[in-house]
Each structure stands twice: as structure tokens, then as C-alpha cells.
mmCIF file of C-alpha atoms in Angstrom:
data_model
loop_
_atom_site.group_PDB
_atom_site.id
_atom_site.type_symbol
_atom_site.label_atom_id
_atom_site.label_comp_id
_atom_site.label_asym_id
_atom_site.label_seq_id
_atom_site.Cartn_x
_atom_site.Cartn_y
_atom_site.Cartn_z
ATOM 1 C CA UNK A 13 98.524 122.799 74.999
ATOM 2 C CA UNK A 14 97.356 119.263 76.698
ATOM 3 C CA UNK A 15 95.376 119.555 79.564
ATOM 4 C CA UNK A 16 95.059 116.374 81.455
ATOM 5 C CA UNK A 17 94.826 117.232 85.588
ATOM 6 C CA UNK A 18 91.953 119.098 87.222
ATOM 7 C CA UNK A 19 91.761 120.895 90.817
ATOM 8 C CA UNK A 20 88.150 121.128 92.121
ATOM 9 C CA UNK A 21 87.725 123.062 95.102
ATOM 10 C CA UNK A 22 85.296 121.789 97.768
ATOM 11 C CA UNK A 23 87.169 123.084 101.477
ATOM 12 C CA UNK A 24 84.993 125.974 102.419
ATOM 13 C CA UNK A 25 83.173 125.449 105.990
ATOM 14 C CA UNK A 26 79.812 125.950 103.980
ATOM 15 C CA UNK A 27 80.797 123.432 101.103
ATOM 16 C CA UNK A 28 81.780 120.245 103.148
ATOM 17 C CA UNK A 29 78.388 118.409 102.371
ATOM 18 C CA UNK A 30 77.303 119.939 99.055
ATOM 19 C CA UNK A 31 78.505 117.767 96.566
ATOM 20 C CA UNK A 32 77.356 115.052 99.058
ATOM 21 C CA UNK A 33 73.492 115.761 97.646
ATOM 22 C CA UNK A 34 72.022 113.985 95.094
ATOM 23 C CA UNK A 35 69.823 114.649 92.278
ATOM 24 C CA UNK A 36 68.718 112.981 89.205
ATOM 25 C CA UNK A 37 70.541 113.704 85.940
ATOM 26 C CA UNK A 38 69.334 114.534 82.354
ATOM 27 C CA UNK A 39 69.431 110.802 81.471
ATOM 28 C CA UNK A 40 67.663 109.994 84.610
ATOM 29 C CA UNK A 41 70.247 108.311 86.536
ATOM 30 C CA UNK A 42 70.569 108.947 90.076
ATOM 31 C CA UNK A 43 74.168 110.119 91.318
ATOM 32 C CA UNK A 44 75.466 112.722 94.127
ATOM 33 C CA UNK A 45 76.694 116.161 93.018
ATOM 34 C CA UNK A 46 80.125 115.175 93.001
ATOM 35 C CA UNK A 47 79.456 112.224 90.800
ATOM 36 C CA UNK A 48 78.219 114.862 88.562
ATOM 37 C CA UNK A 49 81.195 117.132 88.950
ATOM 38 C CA UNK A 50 83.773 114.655 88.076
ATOM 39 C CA UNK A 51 81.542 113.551 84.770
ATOM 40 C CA UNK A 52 81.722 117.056 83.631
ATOM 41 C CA UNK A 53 85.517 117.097 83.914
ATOM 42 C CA UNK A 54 85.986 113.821 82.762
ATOM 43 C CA UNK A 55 84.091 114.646 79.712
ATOM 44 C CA UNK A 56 86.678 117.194 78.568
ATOM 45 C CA UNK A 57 89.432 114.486 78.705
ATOM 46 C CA UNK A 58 90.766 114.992 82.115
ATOM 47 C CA UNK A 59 92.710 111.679 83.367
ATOM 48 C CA UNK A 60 93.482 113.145 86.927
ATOM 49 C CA UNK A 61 91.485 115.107 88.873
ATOM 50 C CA UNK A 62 92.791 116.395 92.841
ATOM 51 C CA UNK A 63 89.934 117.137 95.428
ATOM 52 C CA UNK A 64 90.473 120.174 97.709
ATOM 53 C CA UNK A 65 88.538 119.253 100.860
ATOM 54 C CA UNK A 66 88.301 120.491 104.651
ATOM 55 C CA UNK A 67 89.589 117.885 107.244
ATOM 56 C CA UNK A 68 87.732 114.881 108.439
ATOM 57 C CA UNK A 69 85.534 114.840 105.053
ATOM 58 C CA UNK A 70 87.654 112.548 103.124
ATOM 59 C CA UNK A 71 85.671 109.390 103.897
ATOM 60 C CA UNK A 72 82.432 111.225 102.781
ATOM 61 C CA UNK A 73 83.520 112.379 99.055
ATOM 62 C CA UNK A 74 85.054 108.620 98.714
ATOM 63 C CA UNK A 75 81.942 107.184 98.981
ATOM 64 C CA UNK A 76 80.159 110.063 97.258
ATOM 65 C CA UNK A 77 82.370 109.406 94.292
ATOM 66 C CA UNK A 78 81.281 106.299 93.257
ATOM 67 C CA UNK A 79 82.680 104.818 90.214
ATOM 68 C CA UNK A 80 85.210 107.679 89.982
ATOM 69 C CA UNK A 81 87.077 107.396 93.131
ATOM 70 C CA UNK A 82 89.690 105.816 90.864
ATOM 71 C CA UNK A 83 90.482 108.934 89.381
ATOM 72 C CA UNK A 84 90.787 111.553 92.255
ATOM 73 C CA UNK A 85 93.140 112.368 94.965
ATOM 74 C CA UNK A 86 92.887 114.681 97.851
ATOM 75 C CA UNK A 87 94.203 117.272 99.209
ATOM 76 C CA UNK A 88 93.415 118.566 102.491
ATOM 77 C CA UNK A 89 93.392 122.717 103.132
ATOM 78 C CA UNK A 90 93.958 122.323 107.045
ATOM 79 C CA UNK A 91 92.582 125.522 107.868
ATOM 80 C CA UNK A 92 89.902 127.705 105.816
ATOM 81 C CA UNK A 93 92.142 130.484 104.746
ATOM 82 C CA UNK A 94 90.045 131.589 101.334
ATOM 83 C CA UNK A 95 89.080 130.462 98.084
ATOM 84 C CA UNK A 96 92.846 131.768 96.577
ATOM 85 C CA UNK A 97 94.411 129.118 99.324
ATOM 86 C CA UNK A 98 92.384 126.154 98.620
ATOM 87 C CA UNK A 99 93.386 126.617 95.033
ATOM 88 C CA UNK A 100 96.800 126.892 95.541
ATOM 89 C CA UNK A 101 96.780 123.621 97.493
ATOM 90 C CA UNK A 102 96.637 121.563 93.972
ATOM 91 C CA UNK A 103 99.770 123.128 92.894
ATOM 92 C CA UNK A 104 101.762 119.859 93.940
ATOM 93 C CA UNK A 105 99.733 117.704 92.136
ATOM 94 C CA UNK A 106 99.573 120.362 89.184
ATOM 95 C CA UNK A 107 103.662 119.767 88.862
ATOM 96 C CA UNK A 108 103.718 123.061 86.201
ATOM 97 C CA UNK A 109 101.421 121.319 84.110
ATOM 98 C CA UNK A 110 98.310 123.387 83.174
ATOM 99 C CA UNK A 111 94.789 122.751 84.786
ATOM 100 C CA UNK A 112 90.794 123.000 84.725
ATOM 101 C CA UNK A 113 89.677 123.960 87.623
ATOM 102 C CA UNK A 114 85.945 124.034 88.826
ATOM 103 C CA UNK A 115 84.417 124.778 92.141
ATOM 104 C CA UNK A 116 82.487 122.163 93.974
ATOM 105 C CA UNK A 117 78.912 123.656 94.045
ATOM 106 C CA UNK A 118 78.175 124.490 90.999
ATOM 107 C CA UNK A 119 76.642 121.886 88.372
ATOM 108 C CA UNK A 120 76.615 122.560 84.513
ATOM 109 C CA UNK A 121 73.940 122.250 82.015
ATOM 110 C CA UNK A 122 75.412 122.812 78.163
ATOM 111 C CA UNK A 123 73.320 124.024 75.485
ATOM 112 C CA UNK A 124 75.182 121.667 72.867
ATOM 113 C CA UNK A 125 76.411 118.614 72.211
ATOM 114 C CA UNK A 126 79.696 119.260 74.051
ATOM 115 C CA UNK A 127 79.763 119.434 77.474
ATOM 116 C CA UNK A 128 80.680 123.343 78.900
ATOM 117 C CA UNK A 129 84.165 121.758 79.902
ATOM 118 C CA UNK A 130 85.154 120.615 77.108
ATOM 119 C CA UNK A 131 83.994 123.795 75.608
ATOM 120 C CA UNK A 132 86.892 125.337 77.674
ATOM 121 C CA UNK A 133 89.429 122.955 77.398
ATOM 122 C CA UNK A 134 89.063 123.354 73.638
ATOM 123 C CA UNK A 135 89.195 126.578 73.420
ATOM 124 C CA UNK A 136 92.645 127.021 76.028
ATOM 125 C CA UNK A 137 93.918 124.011 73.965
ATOM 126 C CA UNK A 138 94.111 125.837 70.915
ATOM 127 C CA UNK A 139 95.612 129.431 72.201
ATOM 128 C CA UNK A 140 97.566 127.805 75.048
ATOM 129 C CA UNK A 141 96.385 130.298 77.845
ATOM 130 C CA UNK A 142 94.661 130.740 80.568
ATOM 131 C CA UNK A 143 90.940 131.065 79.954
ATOM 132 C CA UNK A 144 88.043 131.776 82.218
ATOM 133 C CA UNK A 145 84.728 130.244 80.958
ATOM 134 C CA UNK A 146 82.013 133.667 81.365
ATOM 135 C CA UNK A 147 78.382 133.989 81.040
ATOM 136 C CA UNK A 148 76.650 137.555 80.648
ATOM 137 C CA UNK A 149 75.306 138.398 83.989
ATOM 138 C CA UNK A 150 72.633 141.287 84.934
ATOM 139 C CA UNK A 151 73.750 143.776 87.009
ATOM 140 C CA UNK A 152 71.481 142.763 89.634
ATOM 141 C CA UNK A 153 73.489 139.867 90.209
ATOM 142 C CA UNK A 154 77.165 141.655 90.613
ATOM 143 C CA UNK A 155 76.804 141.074 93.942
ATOM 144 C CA UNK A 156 78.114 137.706 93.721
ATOM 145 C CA UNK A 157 80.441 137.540 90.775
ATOM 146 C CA UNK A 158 83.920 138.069 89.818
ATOM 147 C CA UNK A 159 83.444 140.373 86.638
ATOM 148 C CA UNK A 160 86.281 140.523 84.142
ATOM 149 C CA UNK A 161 86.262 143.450 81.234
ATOM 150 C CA UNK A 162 88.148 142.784 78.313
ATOM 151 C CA UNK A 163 87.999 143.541 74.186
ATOM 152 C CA UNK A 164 87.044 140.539 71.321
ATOM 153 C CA UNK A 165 89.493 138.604 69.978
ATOM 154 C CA UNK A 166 89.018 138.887 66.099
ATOM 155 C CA UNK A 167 87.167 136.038 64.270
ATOM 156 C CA UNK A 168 86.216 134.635 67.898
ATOM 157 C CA UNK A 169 82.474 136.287 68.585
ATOM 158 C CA UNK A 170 82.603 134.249 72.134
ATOM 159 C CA UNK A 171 86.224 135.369 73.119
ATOM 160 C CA UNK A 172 87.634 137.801 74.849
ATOM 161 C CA UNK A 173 91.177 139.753 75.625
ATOM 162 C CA UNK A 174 90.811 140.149 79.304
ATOM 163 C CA UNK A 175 92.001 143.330 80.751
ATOM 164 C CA UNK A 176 90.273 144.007 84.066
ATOM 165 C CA UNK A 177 88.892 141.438 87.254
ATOM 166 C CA UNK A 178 87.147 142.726 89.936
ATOM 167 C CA UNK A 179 85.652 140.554 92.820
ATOM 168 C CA UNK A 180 82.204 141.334 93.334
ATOM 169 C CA UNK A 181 81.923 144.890 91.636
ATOM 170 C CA UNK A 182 79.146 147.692 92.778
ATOM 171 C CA UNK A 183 77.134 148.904 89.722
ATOM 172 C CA UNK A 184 79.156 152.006 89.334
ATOM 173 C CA UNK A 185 82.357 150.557 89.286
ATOM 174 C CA UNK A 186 81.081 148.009 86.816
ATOM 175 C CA UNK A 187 79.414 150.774 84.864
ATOM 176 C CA UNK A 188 82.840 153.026 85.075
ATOM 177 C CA UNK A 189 85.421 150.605 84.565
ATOM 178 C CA UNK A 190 83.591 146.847 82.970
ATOM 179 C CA UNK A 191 82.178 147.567 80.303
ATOM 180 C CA UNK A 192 82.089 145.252 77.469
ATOM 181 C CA UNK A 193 81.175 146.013 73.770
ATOM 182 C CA UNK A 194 78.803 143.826 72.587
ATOM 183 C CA UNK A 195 76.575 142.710 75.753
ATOM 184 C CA UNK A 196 73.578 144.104 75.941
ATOM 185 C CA UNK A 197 73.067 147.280 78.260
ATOM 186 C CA UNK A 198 73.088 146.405 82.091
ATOM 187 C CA UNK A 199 75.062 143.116 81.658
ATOM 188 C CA UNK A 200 78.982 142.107 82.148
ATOM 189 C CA UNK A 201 80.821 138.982 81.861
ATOM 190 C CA UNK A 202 80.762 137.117 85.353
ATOM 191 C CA UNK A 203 82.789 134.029 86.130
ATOM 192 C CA UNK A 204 81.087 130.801 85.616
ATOM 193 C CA UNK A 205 83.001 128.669 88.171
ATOM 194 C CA UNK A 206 85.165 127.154 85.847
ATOM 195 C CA UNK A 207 88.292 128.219 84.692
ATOM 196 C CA UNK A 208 91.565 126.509 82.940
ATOM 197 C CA UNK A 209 94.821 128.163 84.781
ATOM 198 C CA UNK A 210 98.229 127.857 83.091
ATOM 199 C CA UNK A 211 101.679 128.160 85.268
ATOM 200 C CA UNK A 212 101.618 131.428 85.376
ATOM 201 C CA UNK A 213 98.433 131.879 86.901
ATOM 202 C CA UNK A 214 99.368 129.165 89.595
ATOM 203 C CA UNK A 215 102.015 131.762 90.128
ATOM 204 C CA UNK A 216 99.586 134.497 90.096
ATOM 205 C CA UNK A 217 97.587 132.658 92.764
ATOM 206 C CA UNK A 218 100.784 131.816 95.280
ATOM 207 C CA UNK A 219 101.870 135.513 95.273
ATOM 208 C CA UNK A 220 98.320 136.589 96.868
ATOM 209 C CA UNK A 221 98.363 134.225 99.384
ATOM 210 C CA UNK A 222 102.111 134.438 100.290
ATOM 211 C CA UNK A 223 101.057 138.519 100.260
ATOM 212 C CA UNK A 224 97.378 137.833 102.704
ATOM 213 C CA UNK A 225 100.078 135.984 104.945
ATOM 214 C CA UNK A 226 103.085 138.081 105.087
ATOM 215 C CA UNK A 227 100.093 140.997 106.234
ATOM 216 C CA UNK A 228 98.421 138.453 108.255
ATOM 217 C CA UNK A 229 95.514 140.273 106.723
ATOM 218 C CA UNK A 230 91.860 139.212 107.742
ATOM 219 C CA UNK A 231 90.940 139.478 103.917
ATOM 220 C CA UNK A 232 91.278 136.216 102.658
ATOM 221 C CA UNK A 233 92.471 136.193 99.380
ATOM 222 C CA UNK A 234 90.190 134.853 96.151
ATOM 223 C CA UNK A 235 90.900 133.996 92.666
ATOM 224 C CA UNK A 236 89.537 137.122 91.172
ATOM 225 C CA UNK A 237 92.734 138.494 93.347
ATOM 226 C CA UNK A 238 95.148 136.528 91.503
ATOM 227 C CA UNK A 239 93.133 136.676 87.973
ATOM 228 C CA UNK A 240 93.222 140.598 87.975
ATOM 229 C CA UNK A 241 96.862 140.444 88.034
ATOM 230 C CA UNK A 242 97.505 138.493 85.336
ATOM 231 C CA UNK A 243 97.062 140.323 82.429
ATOM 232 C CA UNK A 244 100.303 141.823 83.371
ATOM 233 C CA UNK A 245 101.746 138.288 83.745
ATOM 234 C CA UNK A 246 100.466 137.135 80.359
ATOM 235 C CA UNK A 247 97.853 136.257 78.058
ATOM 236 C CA UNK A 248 94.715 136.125 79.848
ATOM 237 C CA UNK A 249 91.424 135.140 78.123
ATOM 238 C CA UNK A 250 87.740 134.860 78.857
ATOM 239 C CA UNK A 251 85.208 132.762 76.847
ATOM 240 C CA UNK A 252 81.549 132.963 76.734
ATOM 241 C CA UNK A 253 80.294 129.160 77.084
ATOM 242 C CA UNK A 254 77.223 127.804 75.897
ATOM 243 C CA UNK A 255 75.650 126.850 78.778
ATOM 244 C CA UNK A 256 74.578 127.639 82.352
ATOM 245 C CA UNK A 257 76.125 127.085 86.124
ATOM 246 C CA UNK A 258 73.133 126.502 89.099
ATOM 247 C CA UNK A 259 75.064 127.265 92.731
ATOM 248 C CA UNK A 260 73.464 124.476 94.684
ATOM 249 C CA UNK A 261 75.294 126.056 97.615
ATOM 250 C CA UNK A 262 72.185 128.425 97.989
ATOM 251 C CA UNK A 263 68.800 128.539 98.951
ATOM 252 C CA UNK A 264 66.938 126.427 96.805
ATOM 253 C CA UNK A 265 70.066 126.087 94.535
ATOM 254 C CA UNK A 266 69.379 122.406 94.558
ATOM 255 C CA UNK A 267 65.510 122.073 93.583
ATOM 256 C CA UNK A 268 66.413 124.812 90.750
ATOM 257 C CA UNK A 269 69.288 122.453 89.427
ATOM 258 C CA UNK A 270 67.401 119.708 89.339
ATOM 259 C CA UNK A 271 64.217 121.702 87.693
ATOM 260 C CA UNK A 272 67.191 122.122 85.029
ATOM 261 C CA UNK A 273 68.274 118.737 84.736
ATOM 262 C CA UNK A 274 64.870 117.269 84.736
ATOM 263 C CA UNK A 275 63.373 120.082 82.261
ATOM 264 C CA UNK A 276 66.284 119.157 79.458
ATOM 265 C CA UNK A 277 66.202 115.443 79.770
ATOM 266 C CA UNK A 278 64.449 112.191 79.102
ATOM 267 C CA UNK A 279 61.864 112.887 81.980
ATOM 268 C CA UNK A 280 60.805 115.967 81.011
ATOM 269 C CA UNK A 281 56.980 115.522 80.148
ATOM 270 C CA UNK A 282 57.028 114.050 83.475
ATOM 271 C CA UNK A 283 58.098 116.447 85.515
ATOM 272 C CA UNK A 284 56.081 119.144 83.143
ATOM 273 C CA UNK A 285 52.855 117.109 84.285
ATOM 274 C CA UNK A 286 53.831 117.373 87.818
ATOM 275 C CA UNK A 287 54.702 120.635 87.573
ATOM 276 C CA UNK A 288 51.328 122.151 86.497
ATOM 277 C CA UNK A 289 48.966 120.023 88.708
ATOM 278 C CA UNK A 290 51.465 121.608 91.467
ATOM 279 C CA UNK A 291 50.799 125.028 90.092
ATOM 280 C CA UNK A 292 47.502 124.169 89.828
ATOM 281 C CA UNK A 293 46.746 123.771 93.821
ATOM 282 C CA UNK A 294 47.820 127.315 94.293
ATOM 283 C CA UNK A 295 45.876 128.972 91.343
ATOM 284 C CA UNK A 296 46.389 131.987 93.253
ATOM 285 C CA UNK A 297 49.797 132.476 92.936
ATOM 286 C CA UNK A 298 50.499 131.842 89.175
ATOM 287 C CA UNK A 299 50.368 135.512 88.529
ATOM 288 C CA UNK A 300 52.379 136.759 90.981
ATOM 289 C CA UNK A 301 55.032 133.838 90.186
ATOM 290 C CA UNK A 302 55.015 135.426 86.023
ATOM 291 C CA UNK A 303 54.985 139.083 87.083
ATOM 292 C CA UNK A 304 58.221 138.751 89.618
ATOM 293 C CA UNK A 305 59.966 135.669 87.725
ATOM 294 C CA UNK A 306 63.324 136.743 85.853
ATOM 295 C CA UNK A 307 66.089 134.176 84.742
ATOM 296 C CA UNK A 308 67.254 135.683 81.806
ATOM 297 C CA UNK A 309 70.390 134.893 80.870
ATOM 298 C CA UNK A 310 70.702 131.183 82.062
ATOM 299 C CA UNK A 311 70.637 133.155 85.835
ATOM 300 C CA UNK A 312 68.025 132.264 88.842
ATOM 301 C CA UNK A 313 66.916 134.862 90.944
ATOM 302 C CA UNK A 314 67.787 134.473 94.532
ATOM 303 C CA UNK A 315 71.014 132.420 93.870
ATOM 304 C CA UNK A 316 73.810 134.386 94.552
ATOM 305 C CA UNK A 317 77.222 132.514 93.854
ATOM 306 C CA UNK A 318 78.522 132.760 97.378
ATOM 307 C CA UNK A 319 81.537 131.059 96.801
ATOM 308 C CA UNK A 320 83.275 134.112 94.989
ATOM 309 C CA UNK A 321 84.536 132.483 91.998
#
């Protein structure tokens, strides 16, 4: 399966100026969020990628695209009617074709040499389904994910048959119903805000927003919606990628992304230097800082996702 169009998202009230910020990548470079966005996806081979944006921001992202405005179009989602609507305003530019979609505040930091879209795009390639890239998420954090359940797919330790999606599950449900053999105990496989969606899940995401507007229903409608039906649609898979996702549409989201960048990259003794003679005018806090501090799993505490992917 060729995948050569991408839909990122970037039309919620809250999301209009995020991937306007800049930061300083892992080679040191200085670019805006978006500029970082697009790299990702153009990484994994993507020759067209369509921007879903709120109106009157189109001028902004232009400029904040730099040398990859070549490359995008937009789309404008006239009114903020959900996360399941703003997707379903690429399906135009999709034409039936399948595409990688990613949501415009997260950034992506891979743990090997390829990037974690291309990671996906390989992976949905090969099988020629849909495939939601996961990363094992406490239960702490369920709050803020979609969660999918699912079984492994033999000879594919990172892979998994999805059966179940719920949007933001409370521990018991996850406990009850989202399991997953093979994570450790307290964990589940939360969305990672990128996702490659076949036809069929385009037509997955159309019938829950044609179904939020035929009830005229206050609930807006998200992906996980559309995702959980799927499995009854068809083949429906979820991979674990090597890498992490920092939401910069949260409180400190930003500073902890760039800690990330800056930490793997070629200024990294640098900012390690800085770092300590920071710590090092509040001697008093270093304890506390190591007795509360817990980003296990590629996770920051205090950064909920709050975009719902």
C-alpha cells in the first residue's frame, strides 16, 4: 500500500498558535513547531501534506512553514465542531487514497535511526491497513488518552490486532475491558497522535459526524469514536513505536519538548551544564524534584494530551 498524502489537524480554538512556537531541534537548527511537524511527515515519504486550520490563521502557518509551504494545502474547518470533523475535512484532498495523519501539537522524538513516521508508514505499507502508532501509558495518565485493547499479531512483538477503543477510559473500565497481554501491570496502549487511516476508516470517521449532526448532539465527535468502530469495518491495527510524543499544547509542554530535543542532540553537554548550575541555585529543591519526578515510559507528568487523539 503507497502512502503519499498526509492530513494534520491544527483547527481547535486552543491549537491556532501552537505550531506557531519555536524551539531548537536535535541538530540545533532553529524552526517553528510546524516546521518540525511537516519534517517528521516528510521523512516518511509523504509528497502532499493538507493543513486543517481554524479561519483567519492561514497567513500565520504560511509563514510558519518556511521552506515547506510548497508542499501543503489548507483546509479550513469553518466552525469548531470536534476533533472527528476537522479530520474529516481532508477527505477531499485524500480522494480514497490512504493517509498519515498527525495532530498539530504534538512533536516526535524517535529512539532510532528512523523517524517514528516512517516507523508507521512502514509498518501500514506492508499489511495495507489502518494502523495507529501506540505507546504504553500508566494508568495515571488515562485521563487523556484514547486507549485501544487488542491481541499480538504473531512474529510482530510491537503489533497488535485491535479489538477495543475507548476515548479517555476510567481505571476500571480500562482494568475490566483494556487489558493487554504483555504490558506491564497498570499500563495500556494509548494513542500517540499519529495514525495512518485507510478508506474505510475515512468512512468510519464521516458516519460519526454525519450521526453528532443528524442528533445535533453537544458531544462532538473524536477519532477514538470512529476508530472503535472499525474493527467491525476491517482490519484495524495498532503498533508500538519507538519513540515518544511531548503535547506542547500544555503547561510547560513546550520547555519539556525542547529539554527533549536539546538532551538527544548535538547541544547536549550544553544544556547539561546549564542545567545543573540551574539546579544548583535552588539546592533546596533537588530532593523534592527526585522523590515526586516520574516519566517512565517516554510520558511527562503534568502533560495531559488535551487534544483527545
Amino acid at each position: 500500500m503507497k502512502i503519499r498524502k498526509a492530513v494534520i489537524t491544527a483547527a481547535a480554538p486552543d491549537q491556532s498558535t501552537i505550531p506557531l512556537q519555536r524551539l531548537v531541534d536535535r541538530d540545533g537548527q532553529d524552526k517553528t513547531a510546524l516546521q518540525s511537524i511537516v519534517e517528521e511527515t516528510l521523512s516518511a515519504g509523504i509528497e502532499e501534506i493538507c493543513l486543517v486550520i481554524a479561519p483567519g490563521s492561514e497567513d500565520s502557518f504560511r509563514k510558519a512553514a518556511g521552506p515547506h509551504i510548497g508542499c501543503l494545502q489548507f483546509v479550513v474547518q469553518s466552525q469548531p465542531q470536534g476533533y472527528a470533523h476537522a479530520v474529516a475535512q481532508g477527505r477531499d484532498f485524500a480522494d480514497g487514497e490512504p493517509i498519515l495523519h498527525l495532530v498539530g501539537d504534538h512533536l516526535y522524538l524517535s529512539q532510532t535511526h528512523q523517524t517514528c513516521a516512517r516507523q508507521l508508514i512502514d509498518v501500514a505499507s506492508d499489511l495495507g491497513s489502518s494502523v495507529s502508532a501506540v505507546q504504553a501509558t500508566r494508568e495515571s495518565r488515562l485521563p487523556y488518552f484514547g486507549v485501544v485493547a487488542g491481541t499480538h499479531v504473531p512474529r510482530h512483538s510491537d503489533l497488535y490486532e485491535v479489538s477495543r477503543v475507548v476515548e479517555k477510559p476510567t481505571p476500571t473500565q480500562a482494568e475490566q475491558e483494556l487489558v493487554t497481554a504483555g504490558l506491564r501491570s497498570g499500563h495500556y496502549l494509548g494513542f500517540f497522535g499519529m495514525h495512518v487511516l485507510t478508506a474505510d476508516a475515512m468512512d468510519a470517521v464521516d458516519a460519526v459526524v454525519a450521526e453528532q449532526s443528524a442528533e445535533s448532539s453537544a458531544k462532538k465527535a473524536t477519532l477514538s469514536d470512529a476508530l472503535a468502530t472499525l474493527p467491525t469495518r476491517s482490519r484495524y491495527l495498532a503498533y508500538r513505536v519507538q519513540g515518544n510524543r511531548y503535547n506542547i499544547g500544555v503547561k510547560y509542554g513546550m520547555l519539556v519538548a525542547q529539554l527533549a530535543f536539546g538532551l538527544s542532540g548535538t547541544d547536549r553537554d550544553q544544556i547539561l551544564t546549564e542545567m545543573v548550575e540551574l539546579l544548583a541555585q535552588h539546592p533546596g529543591r533537588i530532593a523534592d524534584m527526585a522523590g515526586t519526578s516520574d516519566a517512565s515510559d517516554g510520558e511527562v507528568a503534568g502533560s495531559p494530551d488535551g487534544s483527545g487523539n
